[in-house]
C-alpha atoms as an extended CHARMM CRD file, in Angstrom:
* protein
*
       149  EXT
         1         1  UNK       CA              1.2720000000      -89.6300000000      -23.9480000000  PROA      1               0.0000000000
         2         2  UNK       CA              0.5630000000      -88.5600000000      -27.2380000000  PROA      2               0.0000000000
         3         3  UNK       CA              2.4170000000      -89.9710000000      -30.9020000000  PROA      3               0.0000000000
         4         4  UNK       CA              4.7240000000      -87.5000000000      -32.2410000000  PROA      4               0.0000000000
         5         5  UNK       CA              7.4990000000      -88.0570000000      -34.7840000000  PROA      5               0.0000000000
         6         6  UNK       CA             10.6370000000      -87.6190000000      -33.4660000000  PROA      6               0.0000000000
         7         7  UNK       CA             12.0390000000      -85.1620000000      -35.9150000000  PROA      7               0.0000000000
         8         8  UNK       CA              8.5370000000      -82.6060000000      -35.1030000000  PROA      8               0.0000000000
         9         9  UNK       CA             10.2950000000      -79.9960000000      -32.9120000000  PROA      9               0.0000000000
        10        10  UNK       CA              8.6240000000      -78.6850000000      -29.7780000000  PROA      10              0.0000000000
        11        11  UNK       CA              6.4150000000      -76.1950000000      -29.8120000000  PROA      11              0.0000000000
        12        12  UNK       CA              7.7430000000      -72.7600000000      -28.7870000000  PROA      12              0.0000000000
        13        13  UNK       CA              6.2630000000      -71.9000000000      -25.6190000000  PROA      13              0.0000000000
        14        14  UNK       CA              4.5760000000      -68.4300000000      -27.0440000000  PROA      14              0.0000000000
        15        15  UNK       CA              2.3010000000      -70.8830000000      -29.3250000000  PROA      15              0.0000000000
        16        16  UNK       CA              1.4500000000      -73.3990000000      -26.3140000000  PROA      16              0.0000000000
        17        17  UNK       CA              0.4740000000      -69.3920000000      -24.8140000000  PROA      17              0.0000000000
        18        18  UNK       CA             -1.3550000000      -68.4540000000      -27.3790000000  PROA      18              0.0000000000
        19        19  UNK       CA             -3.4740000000      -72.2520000000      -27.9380000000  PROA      19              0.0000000000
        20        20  UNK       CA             -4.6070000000      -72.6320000000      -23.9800000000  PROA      20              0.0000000000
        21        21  UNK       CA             -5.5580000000      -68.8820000000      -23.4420000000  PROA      21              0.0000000000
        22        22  UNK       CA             -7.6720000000      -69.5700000000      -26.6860000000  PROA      22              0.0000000000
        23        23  UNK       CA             -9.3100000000      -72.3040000000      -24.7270000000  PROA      23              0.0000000000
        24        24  UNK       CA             -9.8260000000      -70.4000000000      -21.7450000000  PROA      24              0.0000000000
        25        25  UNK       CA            -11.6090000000      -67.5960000000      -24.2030000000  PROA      25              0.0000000000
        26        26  UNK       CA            -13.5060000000      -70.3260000000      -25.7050000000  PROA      26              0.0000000000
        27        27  UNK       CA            -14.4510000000      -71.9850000000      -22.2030000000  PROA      27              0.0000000000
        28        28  UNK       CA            -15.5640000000      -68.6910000000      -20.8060000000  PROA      28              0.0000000000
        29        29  UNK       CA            -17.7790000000      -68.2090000000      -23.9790000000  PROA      29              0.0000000000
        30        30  UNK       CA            -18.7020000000      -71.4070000000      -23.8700000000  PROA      30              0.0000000000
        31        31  UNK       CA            -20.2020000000      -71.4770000000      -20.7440000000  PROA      31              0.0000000000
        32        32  UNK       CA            -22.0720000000      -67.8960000000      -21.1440000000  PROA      32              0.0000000000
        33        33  UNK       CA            -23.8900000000      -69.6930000000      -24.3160000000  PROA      33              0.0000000000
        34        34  UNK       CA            -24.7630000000      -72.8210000000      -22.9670000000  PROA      34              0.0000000000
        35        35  UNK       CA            -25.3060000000      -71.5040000000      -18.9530000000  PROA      35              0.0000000000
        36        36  UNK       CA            -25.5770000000      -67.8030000000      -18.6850000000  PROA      36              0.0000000000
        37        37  UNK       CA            -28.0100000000      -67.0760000000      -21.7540000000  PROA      37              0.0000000000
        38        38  UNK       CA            -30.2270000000      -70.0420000000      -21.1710000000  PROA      38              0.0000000000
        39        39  UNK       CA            -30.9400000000      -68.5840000000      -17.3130000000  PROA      39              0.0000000000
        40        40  UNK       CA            -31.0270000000      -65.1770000000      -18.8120000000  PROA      40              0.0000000000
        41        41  UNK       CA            -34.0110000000      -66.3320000000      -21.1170000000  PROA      41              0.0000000000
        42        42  UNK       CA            -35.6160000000      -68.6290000000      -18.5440000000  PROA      42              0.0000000000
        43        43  UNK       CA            -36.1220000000      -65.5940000000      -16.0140000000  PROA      43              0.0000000000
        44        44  UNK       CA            -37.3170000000      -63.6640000000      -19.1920000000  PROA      44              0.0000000000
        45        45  UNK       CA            -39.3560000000      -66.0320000000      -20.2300000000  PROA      45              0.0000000000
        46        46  UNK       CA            -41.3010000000      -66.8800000000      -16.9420000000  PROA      46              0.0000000000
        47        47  UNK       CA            -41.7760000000      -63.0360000000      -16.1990000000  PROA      47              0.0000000000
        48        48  UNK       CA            -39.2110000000      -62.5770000000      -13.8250000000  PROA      48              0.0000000000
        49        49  UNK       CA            -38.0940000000      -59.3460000000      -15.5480000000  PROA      49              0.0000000000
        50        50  UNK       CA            -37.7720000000      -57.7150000000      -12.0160000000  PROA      50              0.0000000000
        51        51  UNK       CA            -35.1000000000      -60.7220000000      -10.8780000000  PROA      51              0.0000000000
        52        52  UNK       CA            -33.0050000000      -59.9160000000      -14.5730000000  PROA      52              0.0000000000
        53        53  UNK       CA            -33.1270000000      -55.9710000000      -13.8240000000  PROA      53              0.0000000000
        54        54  UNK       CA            -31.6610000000      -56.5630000000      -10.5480000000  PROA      54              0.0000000000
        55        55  UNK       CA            -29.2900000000      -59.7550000000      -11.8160000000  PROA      55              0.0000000000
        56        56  UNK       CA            -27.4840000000      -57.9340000000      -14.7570000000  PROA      56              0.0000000000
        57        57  UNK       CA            -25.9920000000      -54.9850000000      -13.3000000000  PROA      57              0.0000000000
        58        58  UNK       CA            -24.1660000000      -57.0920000000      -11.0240000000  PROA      58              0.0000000000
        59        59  UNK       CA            -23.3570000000      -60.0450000000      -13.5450000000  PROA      59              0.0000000000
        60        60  UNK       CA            -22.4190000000      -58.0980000000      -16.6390000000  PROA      60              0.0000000000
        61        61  UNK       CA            -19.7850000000      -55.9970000000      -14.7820000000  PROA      61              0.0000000000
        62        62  UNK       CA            -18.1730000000      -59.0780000000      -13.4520000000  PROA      62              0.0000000000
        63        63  UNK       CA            -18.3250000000      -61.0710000000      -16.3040000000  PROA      63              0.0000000000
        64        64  UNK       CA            -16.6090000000      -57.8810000000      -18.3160000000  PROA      64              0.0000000000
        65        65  UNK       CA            -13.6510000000      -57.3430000000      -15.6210000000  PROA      65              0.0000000000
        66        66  UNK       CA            -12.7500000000      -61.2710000000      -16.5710000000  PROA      66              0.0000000000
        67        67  UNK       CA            -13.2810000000      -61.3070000000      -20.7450000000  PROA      67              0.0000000000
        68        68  UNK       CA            -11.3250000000      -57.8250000000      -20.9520000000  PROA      68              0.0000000000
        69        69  UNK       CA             -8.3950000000      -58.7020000000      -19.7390000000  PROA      69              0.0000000000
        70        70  UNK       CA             -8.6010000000      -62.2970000000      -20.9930000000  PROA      70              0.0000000000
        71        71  UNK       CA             -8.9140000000      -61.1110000000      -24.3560000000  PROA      71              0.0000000000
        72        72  UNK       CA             -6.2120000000      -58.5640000000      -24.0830000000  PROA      72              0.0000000000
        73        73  UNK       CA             -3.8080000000      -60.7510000000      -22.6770000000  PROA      73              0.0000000000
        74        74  UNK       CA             -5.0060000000      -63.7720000000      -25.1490000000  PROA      74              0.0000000000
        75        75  UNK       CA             -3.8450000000      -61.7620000000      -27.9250000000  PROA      75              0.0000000000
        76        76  UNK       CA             -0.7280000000      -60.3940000000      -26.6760000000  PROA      76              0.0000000000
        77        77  UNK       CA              0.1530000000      -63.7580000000      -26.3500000000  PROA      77              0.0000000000
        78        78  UNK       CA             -0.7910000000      -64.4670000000      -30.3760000000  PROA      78              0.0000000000
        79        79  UNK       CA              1.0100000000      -61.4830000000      -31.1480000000  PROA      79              0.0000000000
        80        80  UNK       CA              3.9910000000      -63.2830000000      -29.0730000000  PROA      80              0.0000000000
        81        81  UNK       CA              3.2880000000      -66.4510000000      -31.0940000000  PROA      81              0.0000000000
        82        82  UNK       CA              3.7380000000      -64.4730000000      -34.3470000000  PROA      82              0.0000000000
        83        83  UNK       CA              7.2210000000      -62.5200000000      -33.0740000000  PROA      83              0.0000000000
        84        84  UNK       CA              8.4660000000      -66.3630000000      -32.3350000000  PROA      84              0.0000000000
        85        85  UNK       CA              7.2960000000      -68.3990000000      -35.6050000000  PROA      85              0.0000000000
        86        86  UNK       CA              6.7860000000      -65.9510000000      -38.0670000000  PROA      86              0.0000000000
        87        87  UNK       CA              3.9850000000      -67.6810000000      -39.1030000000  PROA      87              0.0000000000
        88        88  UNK       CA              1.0210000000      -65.1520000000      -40.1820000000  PROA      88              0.0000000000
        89        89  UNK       CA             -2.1390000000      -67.4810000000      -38.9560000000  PROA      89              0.0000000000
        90        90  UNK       CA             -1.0940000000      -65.9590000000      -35.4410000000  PROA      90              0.0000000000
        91        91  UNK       CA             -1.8000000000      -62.8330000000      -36.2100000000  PROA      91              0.0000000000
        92        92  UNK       CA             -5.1450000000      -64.1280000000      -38.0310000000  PROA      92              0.0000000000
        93        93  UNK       CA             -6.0510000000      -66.0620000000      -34.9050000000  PROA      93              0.0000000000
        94        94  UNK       CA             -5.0260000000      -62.8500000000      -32.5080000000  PROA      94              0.0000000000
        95        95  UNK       CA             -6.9390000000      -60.2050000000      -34.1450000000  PROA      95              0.0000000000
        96        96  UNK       CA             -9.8700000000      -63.2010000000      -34.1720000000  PROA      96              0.0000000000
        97        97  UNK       CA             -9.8570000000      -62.8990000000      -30.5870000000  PROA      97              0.0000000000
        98        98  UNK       CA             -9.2440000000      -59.3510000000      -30.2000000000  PROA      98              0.0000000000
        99        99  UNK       CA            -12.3380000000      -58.7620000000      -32.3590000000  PROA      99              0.0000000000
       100       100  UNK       CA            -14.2760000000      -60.4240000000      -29.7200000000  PROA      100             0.0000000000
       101       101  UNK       CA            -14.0630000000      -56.9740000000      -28.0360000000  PROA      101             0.0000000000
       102       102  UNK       CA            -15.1650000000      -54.5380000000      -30.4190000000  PROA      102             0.0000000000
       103       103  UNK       CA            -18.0740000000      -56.4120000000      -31.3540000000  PROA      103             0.0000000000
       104       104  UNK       CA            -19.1670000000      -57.0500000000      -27.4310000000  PROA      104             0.0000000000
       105       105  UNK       CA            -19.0220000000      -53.1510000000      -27.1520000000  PROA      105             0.0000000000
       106       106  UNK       CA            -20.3800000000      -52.0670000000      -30.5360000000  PROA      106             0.0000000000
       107       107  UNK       CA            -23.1760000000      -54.8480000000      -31.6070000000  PROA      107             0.0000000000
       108       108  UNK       CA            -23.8680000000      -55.9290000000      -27.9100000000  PROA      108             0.0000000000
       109       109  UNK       CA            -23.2520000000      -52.2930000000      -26.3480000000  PROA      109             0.0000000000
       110       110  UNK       CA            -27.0800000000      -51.1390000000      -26.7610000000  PROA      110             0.0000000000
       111       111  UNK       CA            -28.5300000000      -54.2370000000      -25.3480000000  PROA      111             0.0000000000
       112       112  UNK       CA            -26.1180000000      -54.3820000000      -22.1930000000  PROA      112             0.0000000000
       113       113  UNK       CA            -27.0470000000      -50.7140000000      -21.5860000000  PROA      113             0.0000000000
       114       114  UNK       CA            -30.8630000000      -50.9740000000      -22.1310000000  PROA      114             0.0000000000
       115       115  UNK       CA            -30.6720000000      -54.1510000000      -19.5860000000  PROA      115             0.0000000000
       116       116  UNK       CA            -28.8410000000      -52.1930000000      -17.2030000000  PROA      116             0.0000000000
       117       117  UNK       CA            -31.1290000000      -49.6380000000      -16.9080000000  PROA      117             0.0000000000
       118       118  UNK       CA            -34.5110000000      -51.7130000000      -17.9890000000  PROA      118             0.0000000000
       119       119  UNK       CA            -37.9730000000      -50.9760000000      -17.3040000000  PROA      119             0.0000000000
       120       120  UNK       CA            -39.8800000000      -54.4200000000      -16.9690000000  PROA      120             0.0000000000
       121       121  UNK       CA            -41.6580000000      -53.9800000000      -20.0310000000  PROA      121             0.0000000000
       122       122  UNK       CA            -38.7600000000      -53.9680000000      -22.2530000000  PROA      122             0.0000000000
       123       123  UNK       CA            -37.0640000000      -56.3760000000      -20.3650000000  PROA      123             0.0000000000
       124       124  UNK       CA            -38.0140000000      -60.0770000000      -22.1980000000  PROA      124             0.0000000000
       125       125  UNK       CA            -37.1410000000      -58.3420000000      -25.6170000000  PROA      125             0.0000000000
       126       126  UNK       CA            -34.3650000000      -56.6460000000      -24.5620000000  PROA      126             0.0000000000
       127       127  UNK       CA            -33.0540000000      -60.2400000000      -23.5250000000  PROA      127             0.0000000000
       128       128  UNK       CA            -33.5430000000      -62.5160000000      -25.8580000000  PROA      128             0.0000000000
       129       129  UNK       CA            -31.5020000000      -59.6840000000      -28.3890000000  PROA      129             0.0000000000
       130       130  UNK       CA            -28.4310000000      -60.1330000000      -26.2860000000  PROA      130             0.0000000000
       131       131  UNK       CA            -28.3880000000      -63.5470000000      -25.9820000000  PROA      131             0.0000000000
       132       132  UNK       CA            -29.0970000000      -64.0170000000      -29.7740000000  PROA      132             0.0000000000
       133       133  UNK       CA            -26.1260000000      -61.8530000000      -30.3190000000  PROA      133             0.0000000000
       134       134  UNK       CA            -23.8530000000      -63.4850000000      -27.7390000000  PROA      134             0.0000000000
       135       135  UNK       CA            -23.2160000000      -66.5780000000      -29.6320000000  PROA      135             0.0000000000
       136       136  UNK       CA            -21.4190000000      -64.9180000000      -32.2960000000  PROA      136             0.0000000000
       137       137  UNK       CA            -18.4310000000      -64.3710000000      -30.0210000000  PROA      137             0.0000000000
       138       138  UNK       CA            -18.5400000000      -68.0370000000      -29.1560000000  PROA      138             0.0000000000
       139       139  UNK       CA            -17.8670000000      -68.6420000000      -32.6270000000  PROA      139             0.0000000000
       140       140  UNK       CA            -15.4690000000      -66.3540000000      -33.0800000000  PROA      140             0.0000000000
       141       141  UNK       CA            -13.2550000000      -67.6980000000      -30.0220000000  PROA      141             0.0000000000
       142       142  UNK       CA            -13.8820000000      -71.1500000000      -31.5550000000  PROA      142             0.0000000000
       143       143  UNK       CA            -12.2840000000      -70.6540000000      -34.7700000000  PROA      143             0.0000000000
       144       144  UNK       CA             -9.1660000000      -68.3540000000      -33.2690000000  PROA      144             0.0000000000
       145       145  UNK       CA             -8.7520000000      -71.7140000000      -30.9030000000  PROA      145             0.0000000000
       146       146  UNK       CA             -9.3600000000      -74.2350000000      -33.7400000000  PROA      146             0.0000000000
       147       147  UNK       CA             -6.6260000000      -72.4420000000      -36.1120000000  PROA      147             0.0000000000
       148       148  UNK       CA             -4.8920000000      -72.5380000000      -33.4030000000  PROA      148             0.0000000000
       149       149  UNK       CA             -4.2150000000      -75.6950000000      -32.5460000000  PROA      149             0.0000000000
């Protein structure tokens, strides 16, 4: 389908891994920033904090028991790309996407604790902070899939 000089060898399958689970990251992400925040301000925005205090308990678990995993597994499978090339930008591009994590937990943490247990008063605030800091971890997914491919 697509031009590729005949003496390029094919890709080892640990770097075709690695490049679509960075997609999926950056699809999942993707989606949150353009879908899930947007609703998430709209219901803040329109005072529907009691509709967000019952919504995010339920969504945030959910949407955690998929991005753990995928991130886990994402980099595992960068760390595989590095044992098979020996080429360092899969480590780069791992820990990238393994950063995701920390940051979700340690700059997002407070806000996805305060809007599980929200009062409706704090609620709009409380909102807009996570989904301001959301898009950082689109970003980050988008440059571990970029350098990636």
């Amino acid at each position: 389908i697509f031009f590729r000089p005949s003496d390029m060898p094919d890709p080892h399958p640990s770097t075709l891994a690695a490049t679509g689970l960075a997609g999926i990251v950056t699809g999942a992400l993707a989606f949150v920033s353009a879908v899930d925040t947007r609703t998430l301000l709209k219901l803040a925005d329109s005072g529907q904090e009691r509709v967000l205090q019952q919504l995010f308990p339920i969504w945030w678990p959910n949407g955690r028991d998929l991005m753990l995993p995928l991130l886990l597994v994402t980099a595992a499978a960068h760390g595989w790309a590095f044992g098979a090339t020996r080429d360092q930008a899969w480590l780069g591009t791992g820990g990238l996407v393994l950063a995701i994590a920390p940051y979700t937990k340690f700059v997002l943490g407070e806000d996805i604790a305060k809007l599980r247990a929200a009062t409706s008063q704090d609620v709009q605030q409380i909102t807009h902070s996570f989904c301001f800091w959301h898009h950082p971890r689109l970003l980050m997914a988008l440059g571990a899939f970029g350098c990636s491919l």
